[in-house]
Amino acid sequence: SDGNDGLSITKAKKTIDQAMAKMTTGKSDSLILVQGTSSLSLASALDWNLNMSRLIGNAPPGMMNMRSRIGQSVTLSPLITVSGYGNLIANLYTMHGMASTDYIGWLISGARNVFKNVHFGGPMFAAQGGHASYEGVEIAATENHFDHCVFGTETIGRDELTPNVTINAGKHAIFEDC
């Protein structure tokens, strides 16, 4: 133990997994991702499986390239799954892609989540830009709300086969000022 209880910024947990282990689903707990000069680099896929909770970057809110960032250090598909319901995810920038086999950036399989000021960046690897299986964000649940979000990046060439967002059949979502 490093003595950090995760209950204040001066005693923060060092990984998202450690911080999530301190949270109780359904209790409106919050995880604050502190901004930095580099991104939090995931070595395994993140599954936000909590309900009625928050994942919030503490960088000033913006629409693109905020300093509260999540990237990856290994090939991951999906990079992040949101399987819980009723969550708020805000003020984040994620960077998805290391290889053409990184097909899904975000898989949203939980319902009634709110994404506010999230930049879903990707693809970050050239071979993803023309790969028919690439999806930046796959929405597989209903009643999700996206407010002031940005989907994709301008640094990798794209074609008509690689969507930034897909919505599975029978699902619906609200996009507000995205």
Coordinates of N, CA and C in Angstrom, one line a residue:
S1 N 0.8 -1.2 0.0 CA 0.0 0.0 0.0 C 0.9 1.2 0.0
D2 N 0.5 2.2 -0.8 CA 1.2 3.5 -0.8 C 0.6 4.5 0.1
G3 N -0.4 4.2 0.9 CA -1.0 5.1 1.8 C -2.0 6.0 1.2
N4 N -2.2 6.0 -0.1 CA -3.1 6.8 -0.8 C -4.5 6.2 -0.7
D5 N -5.4 6.9 -0.1 CA -6.8 6.4 0.1 C -7.7 6.8 -1.1
G6 N -7.3 7.7 -2.0 CA -8.1 8.1 -3.1 C -9.2 9.1 -2.8
L7 N -9.2 9.6 -1.6 CA -10.3 10.5 -1.1 C -9.9 11.9 -1.3
S8 N -8.7 12.3 -1.7 CA -8.4 13.6 -2.0 C -7.3 13.7 -3.1
I9 N -7.2 14.8 -3.7 CA -6.2 14.9 -4.8 C -4.8 14.7 -4.4
T10 N -4.5 15.0 -3.1 CA -3.1 14.8 -2.6 C -2.9 13.3 -2.3
K11 N -3.9 12.5 -2.2 CA -3.8 11.1 -1.9 C -4.5 10.3 -3.0
A12 N -4.3 10.7 -4.2 CA -5.0 10.1 -5.4 C -4.5 8.6 -5.6
K13 N -5.4 7.8 -6.1 CA -5.0 6.5 -6.6 C -4.2 6.7 -7.9
K14 N -3.4 5.7 -8.2 CA -2.5 5.8 -9.3 C -3.0 5.2 -10.6
T15 N -4.1 4.4 -10.5 CA -4.7 3.9 -11.7 C -6.2 4.0 -11.7
I16 N -6.8 3.9 -12.8 CA -8.3 4.0 -12.9 C -8.9 2.7 -12.2
D17 N -8.3 1.6 -12.4 CA -8.8 0.4 -11.7 C -8.8 0.5 -10.2
Q18 N -7.7 1.1 -9.6 CA -7.6 1.3 -8.2 C -8.7 2.2 -7.7
A19 N -8.9 3.3 -8.5 CA -9.9 4.3 -8.1 C -11.3 3.7 -8.2
M20 N -11.6 3.0 -9.3 CA -12.9 2.4 -9.5 C -13.2 1.4 -8.3
A21 N -12.2 0.7 -7.8 CA -12.4 -0.3 -6.8 C -12.9 0.4 -5.5
K22 N -12.6 1.7 -5.3 CA -13.0 2.5 -4.2 C -14.5 3.0 -4.3
M23 N -15.0 2.9 -5.5 CA -16.3 3.5 -5.8 C -17.4 2.4 -5.6
T24 N -18.6 2.9 -5.2 CA -19.8 2.1 -5.0 C -20.8 2.4 -6.1
T25 N -21.2 1.4 -6.9 CA -22.1 1.6 -8.0 C -23.5 2.1 -7.4
G26 N -24.1 3.0 -8.1 CA -25.4 3.5 -7.7 C -25.4 4.6 -6.7
K27 N -24.2 5.0 -6.2 CA -24.1 6.0 -5.1 C -23.7 7.3 -5.5
S28 N -23.6 7.6 -6.8 CA -23.2 8.9 -7.4 C -21.8 9.2 -7.0
D29 N -20.9 8.2 -6.9 CA -19.5 8.4 -6.7 C -18.8 9.0 -7.9
S30 N -17.7 9.8 -7.7 CA -17.0 10.5 -8.8 C -15.6 10.1 -8.8
L31 N -15.1 9.9 -10.0 CA -13.6 9.7 -10.3 C -13.2 10.9 -11.1
I32 N -12.2 11.7 -10.5 CA -11.7 12.9 -11.2 C -10.4 12.5 -11.8
L33 N -10.3 12.6 -13.1 CA -9.0 12.4 -13.8 C -8.3 13.7 -13.9
V34 N -7.1 13.8 -13.3 CA -6.4 15.0 -13.2 C -5.7 15.3 -14.5
Q35 N -5.7 16.5 -15.0 CA -5.0 16.9 -16.2 C -3.5 16.8 -16.0
G36 N -2.8 16.6 -17.1 CA -1.4 16.5 -17.1 C -0.8 16.8 -18.4
T37 N 0.5 16.7 -18.5 CA 1.2 17.0 -19.7 C 1.3 15.8 -20.6
S38 N 0.9 14.6 -20.1 CA 0.8 13.4 -21.0 C -0.6 12.7 -20.6
S39 N -0.9 11.7 -21.4 CA -2.2 11.0 -21.2 C -2.0 9.8 -20.2
L40 N -3.1 9.5 -19.6 CA -3.2 8.2 -18.9 C -3.2 7.1 -19.9
S41 N -2.3 6.2 -19.9 CA -2.1 5.2 -20.9 C -2.6 3.9 -20.4
L42 N -3.6 3.4 -21.0 CA -4.2 2.1 -20.6 C -3.4 0.9 -21.1
A43 N -3.2 -0.1 -20.3 CA -2.5 -1.3 -20.7 C -3.5 -2.4 -20.8
S44 N -4.8 -2.2 -20.4 CA -5.9 -3.1 -20.6 C -7.1 -2.3 -20.8
A45 N -8.1 -2.9 -21.5 CA -9.4 -2.2 -21.8 C -10.1 -1.8 -20.5
L46 N -10.7 -0.6 -20.6 CA -11.4 -0.1 -19.4 C -12.9 -0.4 -19.6
D47 N -13.5 -1.0 -18.6 CA -15.0 -1.2 -18.6 C -15.6 -0.4 -17.5
W48 N -16.2 0.7 -17.9 CA -16.9 1.6 -16.9 C -18.3 0.9 -16.6
N49 N -18.3 0.0 -15.6 CA -19.4 -0.9 -15.3 C -20.2 -0.4 -14.2
L50 N -19.9 0.8 -13.7 CA -20.6 1.4 -12.5 C -21.9 2.1 -13.0
N51 N -22.9 2.2 -12.2 CA -24.1 2.8 -12.5 C -24.3 4.1 -11.6
M52 N -24.8 5.2 -12.3 CA -25.1 6.4 -11.6 C -23.8 7.0 -10.9
S53 N -22.8 7.0 -11.7 CA -21.5 7.6 -11.2 C -20.9 8.6 -12.2
R54 N -19.7 9.1 -11.9 CA -19.1 10.1 -12.8 C -17.7 9.8 -13.0
L55 N -17.3 10.0 -14.3 CA -15.8 10.1 -14.7 C -15.6 11.4 -15.3
I56 N -14.9 12.3 -14.6 CA -14.8 13.7 -15.0 C -13.3 14.1 -15.1
G57 N -12.9 14.7 -16.2 CA -11.6 15.3 -16.3 C -11.6 16.7 -15.6
N58 N -10.6 17.0 -14.9 CA -10.6 18.3 -14.2 C -10.0 19.4 -15.1
A59 N -9.7 19.1 -16.3 CA -9.2 20.2 -17.3 C -10.4 21.1 -17.6
P60 N -10.1 22.4 -17.9 CA -11.1 23.3 -18.3 C -11.9 22.7 -19.4
P61 N -13.3 22.8 -19.4 CA -14.1 22.2 -20.4 C -13.8 22.8 -21.8
G62 N -13.7 22.0 -22.8 CA -13.5 22.5 -24.1 C -14.2 21.4 -25.0
M63 N -13.9 21.6 -26.3 CA -14.5 20.6 -27.2 C -13.4 19.6 -27.8
M64 N -12.2 20.1 -27.8 CA -11.2 19.2 -28.4 C -9.9 19.3 -27.6
N65 N -9.2 18.1 -27.6 CA -7.9 18.0 -27.1 C -7.7 18.5 -25.6
M66 N -8.6 18.2 -24.8 CA -8.5 18.6 -23.4 C -7.3 17.9 -22.7
R67 N -6.8 18.5 -21.7 CA -5.6 17.9 -21.0 C -5.9 16.7 -20.1
S68 N -7.1 16.4 -19.8 CA -7.4 15.2 -19.1 C -7.6 14.1 -20.2
R69 N -6.6 13.3 -20.3 CA -6.5 12.4 -21.5 C -6.4 11.0 -21.2
I70 N -7.0 10.1 -22.0 CA -6.8 8.7 -21.9 C -6.4 8.1 -23.2
G71 N -5.3 7.4 -23.2 CA -4.7 6.8 -24.4 C -4.5 5.3 -24.1
Q72 N -3.6 4.7 -24.9 CA -3.4 3.3 -24.7 C -1.9 3.0 -25.0
S73 N -1.4 1.9 -24.3 CA 0.0 1.5 -24.5 C 0.1 0.1 -25.2
V74 N -1.1 -0.5 -25.4 CA -1.1 -1.8 -26.1 C -2.3 -1.7 -27.0
T75 N -2.4 -2.7 -27.9 CA -3.6 -2.8 -28.8 C -4.8 -3.1 -28.1
L76 N -5.9 -2.3 -28.2 CA -7.1 -2.5 -27.5 C -8.3 -2.3 -28.4
S77 N -9.3 -3.2 -28.3 CA -10.5 -3.0 -29.1 C -11.7 -3.7 -28.3
P78 N -12.6 -3.0 -27.7 CA -12.6 -1.5 -27.6 C -11.6 -1.0 -26.5
L79 N -11.3 0.3 -26.7 CA -10.4 0.9 -25.7 C -11.2 1.1 -24.4
I80 N -12.5 1.6 -24.5 CA -13.3 1.9 -23.4 C -14.7 1.3 -23.7
T81 N -15.3 0.6 -22.7 CA -16.6 0.1 -22.8 C -17.4 0.8 -21.6
V82 N -18.5 1.4 -21.9 CA -19.4 1.9 -20.9 C -20.6 1.0 -20.8
S83 N -20.5 0.0 -19.9 CA -21.6 -1.0 -19.7 C -22.6 -0.6 -18.6
G84 N -22.2 0.4 -17.8 CA -23.1 0.8 -16.7 C -24.1 1.8 -17.3
Y85 N -25.1 2.2 -16.4 CA -26.1 3.1 -16.9 C -26.2 4.3 -16.0
G86 N -26.7 5.4 -16.6 CA -27.0 6.6 -15.8 C -25.8 7.3 -15.4
N87 N -24.7 7.2 -16.1 CA -23.4 7.8 -15.7 C -23.2 9.2 -16.4
L88 N -22.3 10.0 -15.8 CA -21.9 11.2 -16.5 C -20.4 11.1 -16.8
I89 N -20.0 11.3 -18.0 CA -18.6 11.2 -18.4 C -18.4 12.6 -19.1
A90 N -17.4 13.3 -18.6 CA -17.2 14.7 -19.0 C -15.8 15.2 -19.0
N91 N -15.5 16.2 -19.9 CA -14.2 16.9 -20.0 C -13.0 16.0 -20.2
L92 N -13.2 15.0 -21.1 CA -12.1 14.1 -21.4 C -11.7 14.1 -22.9
Y93 N -10.5 13.7 -23.2 CA -10.0 13.5 -24.5 C -9.5 12.1 -24.6
T94 N -10.0 11.2 -25.4 CA -9.4 9.9 -25.6 C -8.8 9.8 -27.0
M95 N -7.7 9.0 -27.0 CA -6.9 8.8 -28.2 C -6.9 7.3 -28.5
H96 N -7.6 6.9 -29.5 CA -7.7 5.4 -29.8 C -7.0 5.0 -31.0
G97 N -6.1 4.0 -30.9 CA -5.5 3.5 -32.1 C -4.0 3.3 -32.0
M98 N -3.5 2.1 -32.1 CA -2.1 1.8 -32.3 C -1.8 0.8 -33.4
A99 N -2.9 0.2 -33.9 CA -2.7 -0.8 -35.0 C -4.1 -0.9 -35.7
S100 N -4.0 -1.5 -36.9 CA -5.3 -1.7 -37.7 C -6.3 -2.6 -37.0
T101 N -5.8 -3.4 -36.0 CA -6.7 -4.3 -35.3 C -7.4 -3.6 -34.1
D102 N -7.2 -2.4 -33.9 CA -7.9 -1.6 -32.9 C -9.2 -1.1 -33.6
Y103 N -10.2 -1.9 -33.6 CA -11.4 -1.6 -34.4 C -12.4 -0.7 -33.8
I104 N -12.6 -0.8 -32.4 CA -13.6 0.0 -31.7 C -12.9 0.9 -30.7
G105 N -13.2 2.2 -30.8 CA -12.7 3.1 -29.8 C -13.5 3.0 -28.5
W106 N -14.7 3.3 -28.5 CA -15.7 3.2 -27.4 C -16.8 2.3 -27.8
L107 N -17.2 1.4 -26.9 CA -18.4 0.6 -27.0 C -19.3 1.1 -25.9
I108 N -20.5 1.7 -26.2 CA -21.4 2.1 -25.2 C -22.6 1.1 -25.2
S109 N -22.5 0.2 -24.3 CA -23.5 -0.9 -24.2 C -24.4 -0.6 -23.0
G110 N -24.2 0.4 -22.2 CA -25.1 0.8 -21.1 C -26.0 1.9 -21.5
A111 N -27.2 2.0 -21.0 CA -28.2 2.9 -21.4 C -28.2 4.2 -20.5
R112 N -28.7 5.3 -21.0 CA -29.0 6.5 -20.3 C -27.8 7.1 -19.7
N113 N -26.7 7.1 -20.4 CA -25.5 7.8 -20.0 C -25.4 9.2 -20.7
V114 N -24.7 10.1 -20.0 CA -24.5 11.4 -20.6 C -23.0 11.7 -20.8
F115 N -22.7 12.1 -22.0 CA -21.3 12.4 -22.4 C -21.3 13.9 -22.7
K116 N -20.5 14.7 -21.9 CA -20.4 16.1 -22.0 C -19.0 16.6 -22.2
N117 N -18.8 17.3 -23.3 CA -17.4 17.8 -23.6 C -16.4 16.7 -23.7
V118 N -16.7 15.6 -24.4 CA -15.8 14.5 -24.6 C -15.4 14.5 -26.0
H119 N -14.1 14.4 -26.2 CA -13.5 14.3 -27.6 C -13.1 12.9 -27.7
F120 N -13.9 12.2 -28.6 CA -13.6 10.8 -28.9 C -12.6 10.7 -30.0
G121 N -11.3 10.8 -29.7 CA -10.3 10.9 -30.8 C -10.0 9.6 -31.4
G122 N -9.8 9.6 -32.7 CA -9.4 8.4 -33.4 C -9.9 8.4 -34.8
P123 N -9.4 7.7 -35.7 CA -8.3 6.8 -35.5 C -7.0 7.5 -35.3
M124 N -6.1 6.9 -34.6 CA -4.7 7.5 -34.4 C -3.7 6.7 -35.2
F125 N -4.1 5.7 -35.9 CA -3.1 4.9 -36.7 C -3.6 4.8 -38.1
A126 N -2.7 5.1 -39.1 CA -3.1 5.2 -40.5 C -3.9 4.1 -41.0
A127 N -3.6 2.8 -40.7 CA -4.3 1.7 -41.2 C -5.7 1.6 -40.7
Q128 N -6.0 2.2 -39.6 CA -7.4 2.3 -39.2 C -8.3 3.1 -40.1
G129 N -7.7 4.2 -40.7 CA -8.5 5.1 -41.4 C -9.2 4.6 -42.6
G130 N -8.8 3.5 -43.2 CA -9.4 2.9 -44.3 C -9.9 1.5 -44.1
H131 N -9.9 1.0 -42.8 CA -10.3 -0.3 -42.5 C -11.8 -0.4 -42.3
A132 N -12.5 -1.3 -43.0 CA -13.9 -1.4 -42.9 C -14.5 -1.7 -41.6
S133 N -13.7 -2.3 -40.7 CA -14.2 -2.7 -39.3 C -14.0 -1.6 -38.3
Y134 N -13.4 -0.4 -38.7 CA -13.2 0.6 -37.7 C -14.4 1.4 -37.4
E135 N -14.7 1.6 -36.1 CA -15.7 2.5 -35.6 C -15.2 3.2 -34.4
G136 N -15.2 4.6 -34.5 CA -14.7 5.4 -33.4 C -15.6 5.2 -32.1
V137 N -16.9 5.2 -32.2 CA -17.8 5.0 -31.1 C -19.0 4.1 -31.6
E138 N -19.2 3.0 -31.0 CA -20.3 2.2 -31.3 C -21.3 2.3 -30.2
I139 N -22.5 2.7 -30.5 CA -23.6 2.9 -29.6 C -24.5 1.7 -29.7
A140 N -24.5 0.8 -28.6 CA -25.2 -0.4 -28.7 C -26.3 -0.4 -27.6
A141 N -26.6 0.8 -27.0 CA -27.7 0.9 -26.0 C -28.5 2.1 -26.3
T142 N -29.6 2.3 -25.7 CA -30.5 3.4 -26.0 C -30.4 4.5 -25.0
E143 N -31.0 5.6 -25.4 CA -31.1 6.8 -24.5 C -29.8 7.4 -24.0
N144 N -28.8 7.4 -24.8 CA -27.5 8.1 -24.4 C -27.6 9.5 -25.0
H145 N -26.9 10.4 -24.3 CA -27.0 11.8 -24.6 C -25.5 12.3 -24.8
F146 N -25.3 13.0 -25.9 CA -23.9 13.5 -26.2 C -24.1 15.0 -26.3
D147 N -23.4 15.8 -25.5 CA -23.5 17.2 -25.4 C -22.2 17.8 -25.6
H148 N -22.0 18.6 -26.7 CA -20.8 19.3 -27.0 C -19.6 18.3 -27.1
C149 N -19.8 17.2 -27.8 CA -18.8 16.2 -28.0 C -18.2 16.3 -29.4
V150 N -17.0 15.8 -29.6 CA -16.3 15.8 -30.9 C -16.0 14.3 -31.2
F151 N -16.2 13.9 -32.4 CA -16.0 12.5 -32.8 C -14.9 12.5 -33.9
G152 N -13.8 11.8 -33.7 CA -12.8 11.7 -34.7 C -11.7 12.7 -34.5
T153 N -10.7 12.6 -35.5 CA -9.6 13.5 -35.5 C -9.4 13.9 -37.0
E154 N -8.6 14.9 -37.2 CA -8.3 15.3 -38.6 C -6.9 14.9 -39.1
T155 N -6.2 14.1 -38.3 CA -4.8 13.8 -38.6 C -4.7 12.5 -39.5
I156 N -5.7 11.7 -39.5 CA -5.6 10.4 -40.2 C -6.7 10.5 -41.3
G157 N -6.3 10.2 -42.6 CA -7.2 10.1 -43.7 C -8.3 9.1 -43.5
R158 N -9.5 9.4 -43.9 CA -10.6 8.5 -43.7 C -11.3 8.2 -45.0
D159 N -12.1 7.2 -45.1 CA -12.9 6.9 -46.2 C -14.3 6.6 -45.8
E160 N -15.2 6.4 -46.7 CA -16.6 6.2 -46.4 C -16.9 4.9 -45.6
L161 N -16.0 4.0 -45.5 CA -16.2 2.7 -44.8 C -15.9 2.8 -43.3
T162 N -15.3 3.9 -42.8 CA -14.8 4.0 -41.4 C -15.6 5.1 -40.7
P163 N -16.7 4.8 -40.1 CA -17.5 5.8 -39.5 C -16.9 6.3 -38.1
N164 N -17.2 7.5 -37.8 CA -16.8 8.0 -36.5 C -17.8 7.5 -35.4
V165 N -19.1 7.3 -35.8 CA -20.1 6.9 -34.9 C -21.0 5.9 -35.6
T166 N -21.4 4.8 -34.9 CA -22.4 3.9 -35.4 C -23.5 3.7 -34.3
I167 N -24.7 3.7 -34.7 CA -25.8 3.4 -33.7 C -26.5 2.1 -34.2
N168 N -26.5 1.1 -33.3 CA -27.0 -0.2 -33.6 C -28.5 -0.1 -33.9
A169 N -29.0 -1.0 -34.7 CA -30.5 -1.0 -35.0 C -31.3 -1.0 -33.8
G170 N -32.4 -0.2 -33.8 CA -33.4 -0.1 -32.7 C -32.9 0.7 -31.6
K171 N -31.8 1.4 -31.6 CA -31.3 2.2 -30.5 C -31.4 3.7 -30.9
H172 N -31.5 4.6 -30.0 CA -31.5 6.0 -30.3 C -30.7 6.8 -29.3
A173 N -30.2 7.9 -29.8 CA -29.3 8.8 -29.0 C -29.6 10.2 -29.3
I174 N -29.3 11.1 -28.4 CA -29.4 12.6 -28.7 C -28.0 13.1 -28.8
F175 N -27.8 13.9 -29.9 CA -26.5 14.6 -30.1 C -26.8 16.1 -30.1
E176 N -26.3 16.8 -29.1 CA -26.5 18.3 -28.9 C -25.2 19.0 -29.1
D177 N -25.2 19.9 -30.2 CA -24.0 20.7 -30.4 C -22.7 19.9 -30.5
C178 N -22.8 18.8 -31.2 CA -21.6 18.0 -31.4 C -21.0 18.3 -32.8

